[in-house]
Coordinates of C-alpha atoms and ligand atoms in Angstrom, one line a residue:
M4 CA 286.8 58.9 -28.8
S5 CA 287.1 55.0 -28.6
K6 CA 286.3 53.5 -32.1
I7 CA 283.0 51.5 -32.4
K8 CA 283.7 47.8 -32.3
V9 CA 282.6 45.7 -35.3
L10 CA 282.7 41.9 -35.4
Q11 CA 284.0 40.9 -38.8
L12 CA 283.0 37.4 -40.0
G13 CA 285.0 36.6 -42.8
P14 CA 288.1 37.7 -44.9
Y15 CA 287.8 40.8 -47.3
S16 CA 290.4 42.3 -49.5
D17 CA 293.2 44.0 -48.1
R18 CA 291.8 47.6 -49.3
D19 CA 288.6 46.8 -47.5
E20 CA 290.2 45.4 -44.5
K21 CA 292.4 48.7 -44.1
M22 CA 289.4 51.0 -44.5
L23 CA 287.4 49.1 -41.9
Q24 CA 290.4 49.0 -39.4
E25 CA 291.3 52.8 -40.1
Q26 CA 287.7 53.8 -38.9
F27 CA 286.5 50.8 -36.4
H28 CA 287.9 48.6 -34.0
V29 CA 287.6 45.5 -35.8
H30 CA 287.6 42.0 -34.3
R31 CA 288.4 39.1 -36.8
F32 CA 286.1 36.7 -35.6
F33 CA 287.0 34.0 -38.0
E34 CA 290.5 33.9 -36.5
I35 CA 289.4 33.5 -33.0
E36 CA 289.4 29.9 -31.7
D37 CA 287.5 30.1 -28.4
K38 CA 284.7 31.9 -30.0
P39 CA 282.3 31.4 -26.9
A40 CA 285.0 32.8 -24.5
F41 CA 285.5 35.7 -26.8
L42 CA 281.6 36.3 -27.0
A43 CA 281.5 36.1 -23.3
E44 CA 284.3 38.5 -22.7
H45 CA 283.6 41.2 -25.6
G46 CA 280.1 40.4 -26.7
S47 CA 278.5 43.3 -25.0
S48 CA 280.9 46.0 -26.6
I49 CA 280.2 44.8 -30.2
K50 CA 277.9 47.3 -31.8
A51 CA 278.0 45.9 -35.5
I52 CA 278.8 42.7 -37.6
A53 CA 280.5 42.6 -40.9
T54 CA 279.4 39.8 -42.6
R55 CA 279.2 38.3 -46.2
G56 CA 276.4 37.1 -48.3
D57 CA 277.7 33.5 -47.9
L58 CA 278.3 33.7 -44.1
G59 CA 275.3 35.7 -42.8
A60 CA 274.8 36.0 -39.0
D61 CA 272.7 33.2 -37.4
R62 CA 270.2 33.8 -34.1
D63 CA 272.7 32.4 -31.8
L64 CA 275.3 35.2 -32.6
I65 CA 272.9 38.0 -32.9
Q66 CA 271.4 37.1 -29.4
S67 CA 274.9 36.7 -27.9
L68 CA 275.6 40.5 -28.7
P69 CA 273.3 42.5 -26.8
N70 CA 274.3 45.8 -27.9
L71 CA 274.3 45.0 -31.7
E72 CA 272.9 47.7 -33.8
L73 CA 273.8 46.6 -37.4
I74 CA 274.6 43.7 -39.7
S75 CA 276.3 45.1 -42.7
I76 CA 276.8 42.5 -45.3
Y77 CA 279.3 42.3 -48.0
G78 CA 276.6 40.9 -50.8
V79 CA 273.2 41.3 -51.9
G80 CA 272.0 37.9 -50.9
F81 CA 270.6 38.1 -47.1
D82 CA 269.4 34.8 -46.8
A83 CA 272.0 33.7 -44.6
V84 CA 271.1 36.2 -42.2
D85 CA 268.3 35.7 -39.4
L86 CA 266.3 38.6 -40.1
V87 CA 263.7 37.6 -37.9
A88 CA 266.1 37.4 -35.1
A89 CA 267.6 40.8 -36.2
K90 CA 264.3 42.4 -36.2
E91 CA 263.3 40.9 -32.6
N92 CA 266.5 42.2 -31.4
N93 CA 266.0 45.9 -33.1
V94 CA 269.2 45.1 -35.5
L95 CA 269.4 46.8 -38.9
V96 CA 270.6 44.9 -41.8
S97 CA 272.4 46.4 -44.8
N98 CA 273.6 44.7 -48.0
T99 CA 275.0 45.5 -51.4
P100 CA 272.5 45.6 -54.1
D101 CA 272.9 46.8 -57.7
V102 CA 276.6 47.0 -57.6
L103 CA 277.1 43.5 -58.3
T104 CA 274.2 43.1 -60.7
K105 CA 275.7 43.3 -64.0
D106 CA 278.7 41.2 -63.1
V107 CA 276.9 38.2 -61.9
A108 CA 275.0 38.6 -65.1
D109 CA 277.9 38.3 -67.0
I110 CA 279.1 35.4 -65.6
A111 CA 275.9 33.7 -66.0
I112 CA 276.4 34.3 -69.7
A113 CA 279.9 33.2 -69.7
M114 CA 278.8 29.9 -68.0
M115 CA 276.2 29.3 -70.8
L116 CA 278.5 30.0 -73.4
A117 CA 281.7 28.2 -71.9
L118 CA 279.4 24.8 -71.1
G119 CA 277.2 24.9 -74.1
R120 CA 280.1 25.4 -76.8
G121 CA 282.6 23.5 -75.1
V122 CA 285.2 25.9 -73.9
T123 CA 287.0 24.4 -71.2
G124 CA 287.0 21.1 -72.8
G125 CA 287.9 22.6 -76.2
Q126 CA 291.2 24.3 -74.1
T127 CA 292.0 20.8 -72.6
W128 CA 291.7 19.5 -76.2
A129 CA 294.2 21.9 -77.6
Q130 CA 296.4 21.8 -74.5
S131 CA 296.8 18.0 -74.2
G132 CA 297.7 17.4 -77.9
D133 CA 294.2 15.7 -78.4
W134 CA 293.8 18.2 -81.2
A135 CA 296.8 16.8 -83.1
K136 CA 295.9 13.2 -82.0
K137 CA 292.3 13.1 -82.7
G138 CA 291.6 15.7 -84.7
M139 CA 288.4 18.0 -84.6
F140 CA 287.0 18.6 -81.3
P141 CA 283.4 16.8 -80.8
L142 CA 280.5 19.1 -82.0
T143 CA 278.6 21.0 -79.6
R144 CA 275.0 22.6 -79.2
R145 CA 274.3 25.7 -80.8
V146 CA 273.4 28.7 -78.1
H147 CA 272.0 31.6 -80.1
G148 CA 268.5 31.5 -81.5
K149 CA 267.5 28.9 -78.6
R150 CA 265.0 29.5 -76.0
A151 CA 265.9 30.9 -72.3
G152 CA 264.2 30.8 -69.1
I153 CA 264.7 32.9 -66.4
L154 CA 263.7 31.8 -62.8
G155 CA 263.5 35.1 -60.7
L156 CA 263.2 38.2 -62.7
G157 CA 264.9 40.5 -60.3
R158 CA 267.8 42.8 -61.0
I159 CA 270.0 40.2 -62.0
G160 CA 267.7 37.9 -64.0
Y161 CA 266.5 41.1 -65.8
E162 CA 270.2 41.7 -66.9
I163 CA 270.5 37.9 -67.8
G164 CA 267.8 38.6 -70.1
R165 CA 269.2 41.8 -71.7
R166 CA 272.0 40.0 -72.5
L167 CA 270.4 37.0 -74.0
T168 CA 268.4 39.1 -76.4
G169 CA 271.7 39.7 -78.1
F170 CA 272.1 36.2 -78.8
D171 CA 268.4 36.2 -80.5
M172 CA 266.9 34.0 -77.8
D173 CA 263.3 33.7 -77.0
I174 CA 263.0 34.5 -73.7
C175 CA 260.5 33.6 -71.1
Y176 CA 260.6 34.2 -67.1
S177 CA 258.9 33.1 -63.8
A178 CA 258.2 35.7 -61.1
R179 CA 255.7 36.1 -58.2
G180 CA 253.5 38.1 -61.2
P181 CA 254.0 39.4 -64.6
H182 CA 256.2 42.4 -64.9
D183 CA 255.5 45.6 -66.8
L184 CA 258.3 45.2 -69.5
K185 CA 259.3 46.9 -72.5
E186 CA 260.6 43.6 -73.7
D187 CA 258.2 40.9 -75.4
W188 CA 259.4 38.1 -72.7
A189 CA 256.7 35.9 -71.8
F190 CA 255.8 35.1 -68.2
I191 CA 255.3 31.8 -67.3
G192 CA 254.6 31.6 -63.6
D193 CA 255.0 27.8 -62.9
P194 CA 258.5 26.6 -62.9
V195 CA 257.7 23.0 -64.6
E196 CA 256.1 25.0 -67.4
L197 CA 258.8 27.4 -67.8
A198 CA 261.2 24.5 -67.9
K199 CA 259.3 22.9 -70.5
N200 CA 259.5 26.0 -72.6
C201 CA 263.2 26.6 -72.5
D202 CA 266.6 24.9 -73.6
Y203 CA 268.7 26.9 -71.1
L204 CA 267.2 27.8 -67.7
F205 CA 268.9 30.2 -65.4
V206 CA 268.3 30.2 -61.7
A207 CA 268.3 33.9 -60.4
L208 CA 265.9 33.9 -57.5
A209 CA 266.7 35.5 -54.3
A210 CA 266.7 32.5 -51.9
S211 CA 264.3 32.4 -49.1
A212 CA 262.4 29.3 -47.0
E213 CA 259.9 29.8 -49.8
T214 CA 262.2 28.9 -52.8
K215 CA 263.8 26.1 -51.3
H216 CA 264.6 23.3 -54.0
I217 CA 262.1 25.1 -56.3
V218 CA 264.2 23.6 -58.9
N219 CA 263.1 19.9 -58.3
K220 CA 263.2 16.6 -60.1
D221 CA 259.9 17.7 -62.0
V222 CA 261.5 20.7 -63.2
M223 CA 264.6 18.9 -64.5
D224 CA 262.6 16.5 -66.2
A225 CA 260.5 19.2 -67.9
L226 CA 264.0 20.4 -69.2
G227 CA 265.2 17.2 -70.5
S228 CA 268.1 15.5 -71.6
D229 CA 269.5 18.4 -74.0
G230 CA 268.5 21.0 -71.2
M231 CA 270.9 23.1 -69.1
I232 CA 270.6 24.6 -65.8
I233 CA 272.6 27.6 -64.8
N234 CA 272.6 28.8 -61.1
I235 CA 274.2 32.2 -60.0
S236 CA 271.8 32.4 -57.0
R237 CA 272.0 30.0 -54.1
A238 CA 272.6 26.4 -53.9
A239 CA 269.2 26.1 -51.9
N240 CA 267.1 26.9 -55.0
I241 CA 268.1 23.7 -56.4
D242 CA 267.6 19.9 -55.1
E243 CA 271.3 19.1 -55.4
I244 CA 270.7 15.6 -54.9
A245 CA 268.0 15.1 -57.4
L246 CA 270.4 17.3 -59.7
L247 CA 273.1 15.0 -59.3
D248 CA 271.0 12.0 -60.1
A249 CA 269.6 13.6 -63.2
L250 CA 273.2 14.8 -64.5
E251 CA 274.5 11.0 -63.8
A252 CA 271.7 9.7 -65.5
R253 CA 271.7 12.1 -68.3
T254 CA 267.9 12.9 -68.0
L255 CA 269.1 16.5 -67.7
G256 CA 271.6 17.6 -70.3
S257 CA 274.0 19.8 -68.4
A258 CA 274.4 22.2 -65.2
A259 CA 276.7 25.1 -65.1
L260 CA 276.7 26.0 -61.0
D261 CA 278.3 29.0 -59.0
V262 CA 277.1 27.9 -55.9
F263 CA 277.0 24.7 -53.9
E264 CA 275.5 22.9 -50.8
G265 CA 278.0 23.2 -48.1
E266 CA 280.5 25.1 -50.2
P267 CA 283.4 25.6 -50.4
N268 CA 283.4 21.8 -49.9
I269 CA 281.3 20.5 -52.8
N270 CA 279.9 17.2 -53.3
P271 CA 282.3 15.0 -54.6
R272 CA 279.8 13.2 -57.0
F273 CA 280.3 16.6 -59.1
L274 CA 284.0 15.7 -59.7
N275 CA 283.1 12.8 -61.9
L276 CA 280.6 14.6 -64.3
D277 CA 281.7 15.6 -67.5
N278 CA 278.4 17.5 -68.3
V279 CA 279.0 20.4 -65.5
L280 CA 280.9 23.4 -65.3
L281 CA 282.0 24.3 -61.7
Q282 CA 282.7 27.5 -60.6
P283 CA 283.8 28.6 -57.1
H284 CA 281.2 31.6 -56.1
H285 CA 282.9 34.2 -58.0
G286 CA 279.8 36.2 -59.6
S287 CA 280.4 39.2 -58.2
G288 CA 284.2 38.6 -58.2
T289 CA 285.9 41.4 -60.1
V290 CA 288.1 44.0 -59.0
E291 CA 285.6 46.9 -59.8
T292 CA 282.6 45.2 -58.2
R293 CA 284.3 43.9 -54.9
E294 CA 285.7 47.7 -54.5
A295 CA 282.1 48.9 -54.8
M296 CA 280.7 46.1 -52.6
G297 CA 283.6 46.9 -49.7
D298 CA 282.5 50.8 -50.4
L299 CA 279.0 50.2 -49.6
L300 CA 279.6 47.8 -46.8
F301 CA 281.5 50.4 -45.1
E302 CA 279.4 53.4 -46.2
N303 CA 276.4 51.6 -44.2
L304 CA 278.4 51.3 -41.0
V305 CA 279.7 54.8 -41.0
A306 CA 276.3 56.1 -41.9
H307 CA 274.7 54.2 -39.1
F308 CA 277.0 55.4 -36.3
S309 CA 277.0 59.1 -37.8
G310 CA 273.4 59.2 -36.8
K311 CA 272.4 59.1 -40.7
P312 CA 269.9 56.6 -42.1
I313 CA 271.8 53.5 -43.6
P314 CA 272.0 53.8 -47.5
T315 CA 271.0 50.3 -48.4
P316 CA 268.5 48.6 -46.0
V317 CA 267.2 45.1 -46.5
V318 CA 263.5 45.5 -46.6
Ligands
8YV60 C1 279.2 36.9 -52.2 C2 277.0 36.8 -52.9 O1 278.5 37.8 -51.1 O2 276.2 38.9 -53.1 C3 276.0 37.8 -52.8 O3 275.0 37.2 -52.3 O4 276.6 35.6 -52.6 C4 278.2 37.2 -53.4 O5 278.6 38.4 -54.0 C5 280.6 37.2 -52.4 O6 281.0 36.1 -53.0 C6 281.5 37.4 -51.0 O7 281.2 36.3 -50.3

């Protein structure tokens, strides 16, 4: 029997690509120069898309594949997939939840500590000879015992909170409503009020049209000149221009960011700031988690084309 045809939208690890290619006829769409010509010739034979959280799949692409059955996302975020177009065209969508939760929470904590305690600046101080020339590294701000706000208490937000309790932090969170928690974390529904009540604001919301720029100038002003924003979710959750303005004017203390508008090309204004920590969208980027994500991407494809329910559908 001929292999099912899958349109692959971006690179994966060698391991994952080999696994996909053994089972499916994979078209590496990102390497094809004349995409419209390819779609005109092969579009009707494609049954599945293999994409990533950052790449998604838009309406035009979905509509140019009339026999598409499944979009399998390597990533938990499905904001870049046009779910309405998928539904209209009876296309299933799967993602890779849970397997990456703890790694993303880990990097959020690492970013808070690294920026808060000047870890990268400290390394430059030691390596550049400034230590010998100038003496002690400038003092930083304490992390433990401070107040943390978590905007979006989903799986990742919750794991961030669990880790923060180890730093004796007072924790508050925003969500659609209060969660039934065993922890004594305070629910503060309004993002501006949340920001007023914390020193470190973690942005851990699943992005949607509803959450676009939820972190706006008012939230930044409420956080203030000693406050820090840590974003491991999606760039669209923050008004990035307002963020740059606030960081430059120092009305906001600092920001640690794993995600950017237009990534991987980031706004050059970020490059001149000393109150930021910039990471290349790698919250889920450990060998262990990326293997688990690759396995889930593959398992969803295999299940569907074996006539079974997909293990991790996007609801
Ligand atoms: C990316 C992510 O998918 O899970 C998500 O939604 O954004 C990430 O895990 C990953 O970086 C691969 O692009």
